[in-house]
Tab-separated table of C-alpha atoms in Angstrom:
chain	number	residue	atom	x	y	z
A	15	UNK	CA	22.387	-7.410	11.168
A	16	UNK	CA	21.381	-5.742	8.181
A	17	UNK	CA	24.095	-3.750	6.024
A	18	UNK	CA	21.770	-0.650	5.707
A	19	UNK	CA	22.240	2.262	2.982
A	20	UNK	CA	22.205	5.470	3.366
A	21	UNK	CA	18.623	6.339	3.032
A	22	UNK	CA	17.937	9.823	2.656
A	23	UNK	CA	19.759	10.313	-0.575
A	24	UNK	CA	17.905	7.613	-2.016
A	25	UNK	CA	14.243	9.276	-1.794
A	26	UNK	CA	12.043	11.749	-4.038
A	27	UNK	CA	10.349	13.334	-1.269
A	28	UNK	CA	7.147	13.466	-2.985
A	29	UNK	CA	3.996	15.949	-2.854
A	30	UNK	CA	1.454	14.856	-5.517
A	31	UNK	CA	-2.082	14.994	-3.326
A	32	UNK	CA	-4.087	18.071	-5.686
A	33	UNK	CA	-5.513	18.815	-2.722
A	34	UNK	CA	-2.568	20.601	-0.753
A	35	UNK	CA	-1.218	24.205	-1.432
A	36	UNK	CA	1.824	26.593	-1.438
A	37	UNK	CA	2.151	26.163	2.417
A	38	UNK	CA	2.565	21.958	2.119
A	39	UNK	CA	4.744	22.552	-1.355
A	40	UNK	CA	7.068	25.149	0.283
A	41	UNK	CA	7.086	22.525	3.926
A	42	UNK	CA	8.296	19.464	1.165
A	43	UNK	CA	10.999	21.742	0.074
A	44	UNK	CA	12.370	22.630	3.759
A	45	UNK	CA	11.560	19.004	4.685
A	46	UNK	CA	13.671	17.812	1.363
A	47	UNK	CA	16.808	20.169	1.939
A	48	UNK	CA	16.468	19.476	6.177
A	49	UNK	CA	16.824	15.310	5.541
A	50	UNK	CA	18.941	16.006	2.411
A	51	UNK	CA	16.568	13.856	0.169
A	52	UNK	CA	17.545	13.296	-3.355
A	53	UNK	CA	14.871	15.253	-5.001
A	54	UNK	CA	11.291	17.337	-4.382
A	55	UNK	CA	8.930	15.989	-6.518
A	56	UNK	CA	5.817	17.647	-7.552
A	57	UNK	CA	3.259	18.590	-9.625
A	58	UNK	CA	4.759	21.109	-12.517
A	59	UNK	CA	1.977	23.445	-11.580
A	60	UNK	CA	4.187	24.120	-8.017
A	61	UNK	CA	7.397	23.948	-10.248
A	62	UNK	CA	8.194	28.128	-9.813
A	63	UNK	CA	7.379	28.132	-6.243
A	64	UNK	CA	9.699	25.050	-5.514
A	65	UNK	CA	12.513	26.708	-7.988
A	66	UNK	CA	12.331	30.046	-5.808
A	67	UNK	CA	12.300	28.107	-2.172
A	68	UNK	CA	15.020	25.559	-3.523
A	69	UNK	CA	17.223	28.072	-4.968
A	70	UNK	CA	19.280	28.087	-8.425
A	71	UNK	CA	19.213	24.641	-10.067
A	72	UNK	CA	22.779	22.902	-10.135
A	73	UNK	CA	23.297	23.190	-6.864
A	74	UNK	CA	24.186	20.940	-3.949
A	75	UNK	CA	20.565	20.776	-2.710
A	76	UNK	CA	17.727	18.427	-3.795
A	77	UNK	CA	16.801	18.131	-7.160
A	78	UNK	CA	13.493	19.514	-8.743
A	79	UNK	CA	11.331	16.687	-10.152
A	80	UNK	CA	8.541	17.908	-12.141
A	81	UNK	CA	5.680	14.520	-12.949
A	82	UNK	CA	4.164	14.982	-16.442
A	83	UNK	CA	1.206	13.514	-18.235
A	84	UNK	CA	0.303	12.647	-14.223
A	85	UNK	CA	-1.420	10.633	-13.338
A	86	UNK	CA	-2.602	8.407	-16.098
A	87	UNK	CA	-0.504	9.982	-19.421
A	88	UNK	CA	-3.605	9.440	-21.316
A	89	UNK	CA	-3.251	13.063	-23.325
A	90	UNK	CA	-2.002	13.816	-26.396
A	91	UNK	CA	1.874	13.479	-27.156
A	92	UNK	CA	2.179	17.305	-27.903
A	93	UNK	CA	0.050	18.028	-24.678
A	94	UNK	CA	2.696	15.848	-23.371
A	95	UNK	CA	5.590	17.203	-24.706
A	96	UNK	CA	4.221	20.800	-23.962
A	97	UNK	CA	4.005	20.258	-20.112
A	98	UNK	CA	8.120	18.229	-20.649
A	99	UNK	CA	8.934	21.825	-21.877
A	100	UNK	CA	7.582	24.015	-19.726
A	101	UNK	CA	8.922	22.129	-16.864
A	102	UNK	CA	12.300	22.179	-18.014
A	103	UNK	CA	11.967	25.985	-18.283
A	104	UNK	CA	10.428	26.433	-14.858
A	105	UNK	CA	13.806	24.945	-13.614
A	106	UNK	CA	13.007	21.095	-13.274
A	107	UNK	CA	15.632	19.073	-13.076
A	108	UNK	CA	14.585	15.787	-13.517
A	109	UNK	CA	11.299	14.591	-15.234
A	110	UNK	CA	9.025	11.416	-14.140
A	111	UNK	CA	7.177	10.898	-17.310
A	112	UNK	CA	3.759	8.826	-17.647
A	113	UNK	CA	3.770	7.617	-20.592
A	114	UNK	CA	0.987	6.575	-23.559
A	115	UNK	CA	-0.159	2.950	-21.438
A	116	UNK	CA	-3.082	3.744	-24.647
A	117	UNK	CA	-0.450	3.028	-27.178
A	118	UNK	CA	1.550	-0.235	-24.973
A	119	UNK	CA	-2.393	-1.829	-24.913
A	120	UNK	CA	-2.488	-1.777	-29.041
A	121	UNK	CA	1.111	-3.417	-29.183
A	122	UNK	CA	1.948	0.063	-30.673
A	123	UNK	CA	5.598	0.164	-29.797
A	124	UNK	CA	6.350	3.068	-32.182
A	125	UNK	CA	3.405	5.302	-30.629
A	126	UNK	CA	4.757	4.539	-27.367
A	127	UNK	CA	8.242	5.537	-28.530
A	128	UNK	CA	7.122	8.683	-29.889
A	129	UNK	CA	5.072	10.125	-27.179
A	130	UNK	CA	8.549	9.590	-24.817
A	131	UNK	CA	11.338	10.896	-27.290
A	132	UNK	CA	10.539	14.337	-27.698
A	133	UNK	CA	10.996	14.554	-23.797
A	134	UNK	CA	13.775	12.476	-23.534
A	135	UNK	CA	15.106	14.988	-26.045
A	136	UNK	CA	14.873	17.670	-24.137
A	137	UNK	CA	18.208	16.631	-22.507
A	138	UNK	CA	16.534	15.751	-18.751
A	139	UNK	CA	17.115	12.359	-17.010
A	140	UNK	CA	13.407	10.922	-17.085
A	141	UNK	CA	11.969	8.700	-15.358
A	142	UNK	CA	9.242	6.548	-16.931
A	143	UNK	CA	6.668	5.440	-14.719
A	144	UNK	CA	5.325	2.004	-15.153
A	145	UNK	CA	2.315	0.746	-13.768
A	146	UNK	CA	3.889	-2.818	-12.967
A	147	UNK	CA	1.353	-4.716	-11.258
A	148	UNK	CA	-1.221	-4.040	-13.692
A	149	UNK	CA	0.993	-4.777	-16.601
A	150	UNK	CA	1.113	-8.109	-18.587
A	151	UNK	CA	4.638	-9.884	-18.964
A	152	UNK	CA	4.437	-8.959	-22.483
A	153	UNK	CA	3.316	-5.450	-22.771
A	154	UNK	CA	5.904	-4.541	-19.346
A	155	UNK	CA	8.999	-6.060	-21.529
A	156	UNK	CA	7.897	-4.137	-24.707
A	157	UNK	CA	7.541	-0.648	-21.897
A	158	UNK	CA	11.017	-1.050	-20.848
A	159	UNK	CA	12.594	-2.099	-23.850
A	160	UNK	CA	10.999	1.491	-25.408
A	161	UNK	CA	11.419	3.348	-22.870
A	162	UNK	CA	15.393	2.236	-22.531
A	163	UNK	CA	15.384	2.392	-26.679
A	164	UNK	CA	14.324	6.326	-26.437
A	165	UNK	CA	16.789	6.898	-23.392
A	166	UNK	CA	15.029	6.883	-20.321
A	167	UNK	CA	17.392	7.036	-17.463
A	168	UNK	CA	15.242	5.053	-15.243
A	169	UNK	CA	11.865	2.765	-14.860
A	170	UNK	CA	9.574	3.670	-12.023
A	171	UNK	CA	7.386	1.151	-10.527
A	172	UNK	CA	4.200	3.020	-10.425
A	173	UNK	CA	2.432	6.603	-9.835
A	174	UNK	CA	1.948	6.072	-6.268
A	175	UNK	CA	-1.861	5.670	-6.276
A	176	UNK	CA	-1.933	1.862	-6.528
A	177	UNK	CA	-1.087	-0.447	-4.750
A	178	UNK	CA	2.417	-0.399	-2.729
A	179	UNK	CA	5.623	-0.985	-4.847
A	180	UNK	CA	6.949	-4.373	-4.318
A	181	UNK	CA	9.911	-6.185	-3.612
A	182	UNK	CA	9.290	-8.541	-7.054
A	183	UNK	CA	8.177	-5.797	-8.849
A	184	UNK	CA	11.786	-3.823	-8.383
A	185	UNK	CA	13.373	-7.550	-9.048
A	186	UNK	CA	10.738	-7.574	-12.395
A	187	UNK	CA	12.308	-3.721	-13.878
A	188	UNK	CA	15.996	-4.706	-12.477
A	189	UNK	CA	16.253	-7.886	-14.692
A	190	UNK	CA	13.850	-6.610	-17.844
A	191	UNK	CA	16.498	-3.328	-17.925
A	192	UNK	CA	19.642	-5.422	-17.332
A	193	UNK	CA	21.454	-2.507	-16.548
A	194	UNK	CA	20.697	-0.094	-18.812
A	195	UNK	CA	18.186	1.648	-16.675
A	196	UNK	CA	18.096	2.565	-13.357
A	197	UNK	CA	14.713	1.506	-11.157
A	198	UNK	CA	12.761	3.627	-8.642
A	199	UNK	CA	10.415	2.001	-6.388
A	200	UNK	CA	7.079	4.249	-5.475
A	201	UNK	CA	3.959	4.088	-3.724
A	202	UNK	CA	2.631	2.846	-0.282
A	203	UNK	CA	6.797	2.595	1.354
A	204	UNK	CA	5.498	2.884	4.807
A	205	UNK	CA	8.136	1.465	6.763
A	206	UNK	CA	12.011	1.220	6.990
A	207	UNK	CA	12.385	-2.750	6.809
A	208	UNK	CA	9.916	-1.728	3.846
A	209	UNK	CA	12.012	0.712	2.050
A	210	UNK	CA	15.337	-1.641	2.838
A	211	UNK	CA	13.183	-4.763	1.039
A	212	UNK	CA	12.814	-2.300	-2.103
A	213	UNK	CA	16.659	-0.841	-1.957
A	214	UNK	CA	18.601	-4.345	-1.894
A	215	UNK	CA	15.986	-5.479	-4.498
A	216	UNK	CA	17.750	-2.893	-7.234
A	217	UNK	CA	15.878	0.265	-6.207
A	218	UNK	CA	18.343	3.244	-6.710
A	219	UNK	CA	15.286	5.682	-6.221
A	220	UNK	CA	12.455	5.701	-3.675
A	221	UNK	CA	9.215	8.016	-4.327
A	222	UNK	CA	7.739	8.565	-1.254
A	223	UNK	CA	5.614	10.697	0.586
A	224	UNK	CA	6.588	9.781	3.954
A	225	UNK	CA	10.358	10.522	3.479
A	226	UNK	CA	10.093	12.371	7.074
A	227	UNK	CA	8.358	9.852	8.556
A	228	UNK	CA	11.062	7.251	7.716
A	229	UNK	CA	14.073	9.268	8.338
A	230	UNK	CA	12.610	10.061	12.329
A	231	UNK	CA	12.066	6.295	12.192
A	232	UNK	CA	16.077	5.770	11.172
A	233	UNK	CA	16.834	8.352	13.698
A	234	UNK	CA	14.996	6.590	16.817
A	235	UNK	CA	16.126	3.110	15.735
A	236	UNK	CA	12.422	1.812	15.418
A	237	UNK	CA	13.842	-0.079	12.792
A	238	UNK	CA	13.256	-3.948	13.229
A	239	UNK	CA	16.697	-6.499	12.190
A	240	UNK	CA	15.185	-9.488	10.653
């Protein structure tokens, strides 16, 4: 038998499809404070409407994550840095960051740097999200060793729309950060043995937009004991 965590305050119920509205944004939030995820994360356009449904930051509920630069961080830092801050004043409390993947390509560790500081700055744990399995060995390590030099709380294995987060890809962030940053795991966790794989692999976060899903899954026992 499997020692199993708790799940649900592991996972960033997330809501990043463009295509839904209020009505899905204000359902994450119910869905979020019903399973007592970890966090509601969205797009920063939904940030108000989230604040208003979630109540006054600081509380005991889930936290507000705002994405920024999403999906593929290819804008310009102040862009960037513009979207951190208005974020932060729409009540986000936590900030998953794309950062300039332009900048990591040219071996441009200082450009890199300087598109995430200004956020980290700002004073709100971020989350840097790493597109792992498309990354080289050699231009991940120089990601998280930036991204960790700047102060980013955490490395994220991907945006969600790629492939599904992987057991060696948590084990690849875990031993790069060696400590010094926590790892989420996110995209494609579809199942509970799934999510389990990803949470004794180092994941301290999951990103996921099937949080509900999972938890009925927990609460039936569907889950299979390898």
């Amino acid at each position: 038998m499997r020692d199993l965590p708790d799940l649900a305050p592991l996972i960033d119920h997330a809501l990043l499809d463009p295509h839904q509205g209020q009505e899905a944004v204000l359902r994450c939030c119910d869905e979020a404070r019903h399973f007592g995820f970890a966090g509601v994360c969205l797009a920063s356009r939904w940030l108000p409407v989230a604040r208003e449904r979630l109540g006054p930051s600081g509380g005991r509920g889930p936290r507000l994550i705002s994405v920024v630069g999403f999906p593929f961080g290819a804008i310009p830092a102040a862009v960037k840095q513009a979207e951190a801050e208005w974020a932060a004043a729409a009540g986000a409390e936590e900030l998953d960051v794309v950062p300039d993947f332009g900048a990591l390509a040219d071996g441009d560790s200082a450009g890199f740097c300087n598109d995430l500081a200004p956020i980290v700055e700002l004073g709100l744990p971020v989350k840097v999200i790493l597109e792992v399995g498309r990354l080289k060995p050699a231009a991940l390590e120089l990601a998280v060793e930036a991204s960790i030099d700047v102060g980013a709380a955490m490395l994220k294995t991907g945006s969600g729309f790629g492939a599904a987060a992987t057991v060696q890809q948590v084990q690849q962030l875990r031993d790069l950060a060696r400590g010094r940053a926590a790892v989420k795991a996110s995209g494609g966790i579809t199942s509970l043995n799934q999510a389990f794989d990803l949470v004794e692999a180092g994941a301290s976060r999951l990103g996921t937009s099937r949080g509900v899903a999972l938890m009925q899954a927990l609460r039936q026992g569907d889950q299979e004991h390898p």
